[in-house]
Amino acid sequence: MKIARHFFCELKRNREPAPQLCAVCPRIFKCKSFYAWHKIHHQEYLNFVVEISKKFPDKYTMEVHFMPEKQTFVQIVDMATGKIEKVVSLTEIEALSAEDKLALSRNKNLFIVTHRLEPIVKIELKKTVISAPIQFMESAPKEEEPIEEVTPLPINPEKSKPKRTPKN
């Protein structure tokens, strides 16, 4: 039975990572929960960032950073074309039988890689320099209404006292 994994933001501990929060977070590249969440939801995150930058091109800029994943990988390169076929974790290769390992290495070079770089897109608000003072629209002054004077009512001391009933 597979248990659903929940991730929580390291800054706002009660919230799950979401594209709206993580795309503008200053700690995005140091956040462990974002990294784990991004592995599963990378397409959703990328769609959100691209959509925002297309909607508001004058307000946001996209930055691409590479988040390294430290783990031992094997990079399989075809010798004839020189292209990378795939990157597989070392544990997957060790689990293969000897015949499968030989078949995998024919006409291919195998390289051991210690880090895999994963591109992370971040959006930032464009910074603009204010060169002139900002003037806001002034609203027209409202006409003052005359204030009515209220006179207090006279208090009758006899009527203001609470009535008491005699005890038997």
Short mmCIF file of C-alpha atoms in Angstrom, two decimals:
data_model
loop_
_atom_site.label_atom_id
_atom_site.label_comp_id
_atom_site.label_asym_id
_atom_site.label_seq_id
_atom_site.Cartn_x
_atom_site.Cartn_y
_atom_site.Cartn_z
CA MET A 1 0.00 0.00 0.00
CA LYS A 2 1.48 3.30 -1.08
CA ILE A 3 1.23 6.12 1.44
CA ALA A 4 0.76 9.66 0.15
CA ARG A 5 3.67 11.87 1.10
CA HIS A 6 2.99 15.38 2.34
CA PHE A 7 5.55 18.15 2.04
CA PHE A 8 5.53 21.29 4.16
CA CYS A 9 7.12 24.67 3.46
CA GLU A 10 10.13 25.38 5.66
CA LEU A 11 9.20 29.04 6.08
CA LYS A 12 5.44 28.66 6.47
CA ARG A 13 5.37 25.30 8.17
CA ASN A 14 1.63 24.77 7.89
CA ARG A 15 1.51 25.12 4.08
CA GLU A 16 2.32 22.59 1.41
CA PRO A 17 4.62 23.75 -1.39
CA ALA A 18 2.69 25.17 -4.31
CA PRO A 19 3.83 26.87 -7.50
CA GLN A 20 2.35 30.18 -6.34
CA LEU A 21 4.43 30.17 -3.16
CA CYS A 22 7.63 28.55 -4.33
CA ALA A 23 8.12 30.48 -7.58
CA VAL A 24 8.81 33.72 -5.70
CA CYS A 25 10.36 32.30 -2.53
CA PRO A 26 13.91 33.52 -1.80
CA ARG A 27 14.87 30.14 -0.28
CA ILE A 28 13.75 28.03 -3.25
CA PHE A 29 17.22 26.63 -3.95
CA LYS A 30 17.92 25.69 -0.32
CA CYS A 31 14.50 24.25 0.49
CA LYS A 32 14.52 20.48 0.94
CA SER A 33 10.75 20.12 0.82
CA PHE A 34 10.57 22.04 -2.48
CA TYR A 35 13.21 19.79 -3.98
CA ALA A 36 11.28 16.63 -3.06
CA TRP A 37 7.98 18.19 -4.14
CA HIS A 38 9.49 19.38 -7.43
CA LYS A 39 10.55 15.84 -8.37
CA ILE A 40 6.89 14.83 -8.49
CA HIS A 41 5.22 18.06 -9.64
CA HIS A 42 7.88 19.51 -11.99
CA GLN A 43 5.52 19.84 -14.98
CA GLU A 44 2.83 21.62 -12.95
CA TYR A 45 5.44 24.04 -11.58
CA LEU A 46 6.94 24.73 -15.01
CA ASN A 47 3.51 25.34 -16.55
CA PHE A 48 2.68 27.86 -13.82
CA VAL A 49 5.94 29.79 -14.16
CA VAL A 50 5.72 29.97 -17.96
CA GLU A 51 2.08 31.07 -17.81
CA ILE A 52 2.84 33.87 -15.34
CA SER A 53 5.78 35.16 -17.36
CA LYS A 54 3.64 35.14 -20.55
CA LYS A 55 0.75 36.97 -18.84
CA PHE A 56 2.93 39.65 -17.29
CA PRO A 57 6.09 40.01 -19.42
CA ASP A 58 6.67 43.59 -18.29
CA LYS A 59 6.51 42.69 -14.57
CA TYR A 60 8.31 39.35 -14.22
CA THR A 61 11.57 37.88 -15.42
CA MET A 62 12.39 34.20 -15.52
CA GLU A 63 15.68 32.89 -14.18
CA VAL A 64 16.96 29.37 -14.63
CA HIS A 65 19.17 27.93 -11.91
CA PHE A 66 20.52 24.43 -11.62
CA MET A 67 19.80 22.44 -8.49
CA PRO A 68 22.35 19.66 -8.02
CA GLU A 69 21.28 16.24 -6.84
CA LYS A 70 24.14 14.45 -5.11
CA GLN A 71 23.90 10.76 -5.79
CA THR A 72 25.97 8.30 -7.80
CA PHE A 73 24.68 7.95 -11.34
CA VAL A 74 25.88 6.15 -14.44
CA GLN A 75 25.71 8.12 -17.66
CA ILE A 76 25.33 5.90 -20.76
CA VAL A 77 26.82 7.48 -23.91
CA ASP A 78 26.56 5.93 -27.39
CA MET A 79 30.08 5.75 -28.91
CA ALA A 80 28.88 6.06 -32.53
CA THR A 81 26.83 9.25 -32.13
CA GLY A 82 28.31 10.67 -28.92
CA LYS A 83 24.81 11.36 -27.50
CA ILE A 84 23.76 10.63 -23.96
CA GLU A 85 21.19 7.85 -24.03
CA LYS A 86 20.15 7.98 -20.40
CA VAL A 87 21.28 8.57 -16.87
CA VAL A 88 20.60 5.69 -14.47
CA SER A 89 21.29 5.39 -10.76
CA LEU A 90 24.12 3.06 -9.79
CA THR A 91 21.80 0.91 -7.67
CA GLU A 92 19.69 0.09 -10.76
CA ILE A 93 22.80 -1.05 -12.66
CA GLU A 94 23.99 -3.18 -9.74
CA ALA A 95 20.59 -4.90 -9.63
CA LEU A 96 20.94 -6.07 -13.27
CA SER A 97 22.24 -9.53 -14.10
CA ALA A 98 25.72 -10.00 -15.64
CA GLU A 99 24.28 -10.62 -19.14
CA ASP A 100 22.19 -7.45 -18.97
CA LYS A 101 25.23 -5.45 -17.86
CA LEU A 102 27.24 -6.75 -20.85
CA ALA A 103 24.41 -5.98 -23.25
CA LEU A 104 24.10 -2.49 -21.78
CA SER A 105 27.80 -1.72 -22.23
CA ARG A 106 28.21 -2.91 -25.86
CA ASN A 107 29.09 0.02 -28.18
CA LYS A 108 28.54 2.39 -25.28
CA ASN A 109 30.71 4.26 -22.82
CA LEU A 110 29.67 4.29 -19.19
CA PHE A 111 30.62 7.25 -16.99
CA ILE A 112 30.15 7.48 -13.24
CA VAL A 113 28.66 10.83 -12.31
CA THR A 114 28.35 12.12 -8.75
CA HIS A 115 25.88 14.97 -9.34
CA ARG A 116 22.94 15.47 -11.63
CA LEU A 117 21.89 19.05 -12.36
CA GLU A 118 18.20 19.75 -12.59
CA PRO A 119 17.06 23.11 -13.98
CA ILE A 120 14.77 25.10 -11.70
CA VAL A 121 12.97 28.14 -13.10
CA LYS A 122 12.36 31.04 -10.75
CA ILE A 123 10.41 34.20 -11.49
CA GLU A 124 11.30 37.56 -10.06
CA LEU A 125 9.58 40.89 -10.09
CA LYS A 126 11.43 43.29 -12.37
CA LYS A 127 13.16 46.04 -10.50
CA THR A 128 12.68 49.57 -11.82
CA VAL A 129 14.45 52.74 -10.80
CA ILE A 130 12.20 55.61 -9.76
CA SER A 131 13.60 58.72 -11.44
CA ALA A 132 10.77 61.17 -10.81
CA PRO A 133 8.54 61.70 -7.81
CA ILE A 134 5.35 59.68 -7.96
CA GLN A 135 2.17 61.74 -7.93
CA PHE A 136 -1.09 60.14 -7.06
CA MET A 137 -4.47 61.43 -8.22
CA GLU A 138 -5.89 63.78 -5.64
CA SER A 139 -9.54 63.32 -4.87
CA ALA A 140 -11.77 66.38 -4.87
CA PRO A 141 -12.38 67.72 -1.36
CA LYS A 142 -15.82 66.82 -0.06
CA GLU A 143 -18.18 69.57 0.98
CA GLU A 144 -18.52 69.73 4.68
CA GLU A 145 -21.99 69.09 6.00
CA PRO A 146 -23.19 71.29 8.83
CA ILE A 147 -22.91 69.61 12.20
CA GLU A 148 -26.14 69.47 14.16
CA GLU A 149 -25.84 70.19 17.82
CA VAL A 150 -27.45 67.65 20.07
CA THR A 151 -28.73 68.80 23.42
CA PRO A 152 -28.89 66.22 26.19
CA LEU A 153 -32.30 65.47 27.67
CA PRO A 154 -32.82 66.44 31.27
CA ILE A 155 -32.66 63.51 33.63
CA ASN A 156 -35.40 63.17 36.22
CA PRO A 157 -33.77 61.61 39.31
CA GLU A 158 -36.99 60.00 40.51
CA LYS A 159 -37.64 58.15 37.26
CA SER A 160 -34.07 56.96 36.84
CA LYS A 161 -34.05 54.98 40.12
CA PRO A 162 -35.00 51.31 39.81
CA LYS A 163 -38.20 50.24 41.53
CA ARG A 164 -37.87 47.88 44.41
CA THR A 165 -40.47 45.47 45.58
CA PRO A 166 -40.77 44.95 49.29
CA LYS A 167 -39.84 41.57 50.65
CA ASN A 168 -42.49 39.69 52.58
#
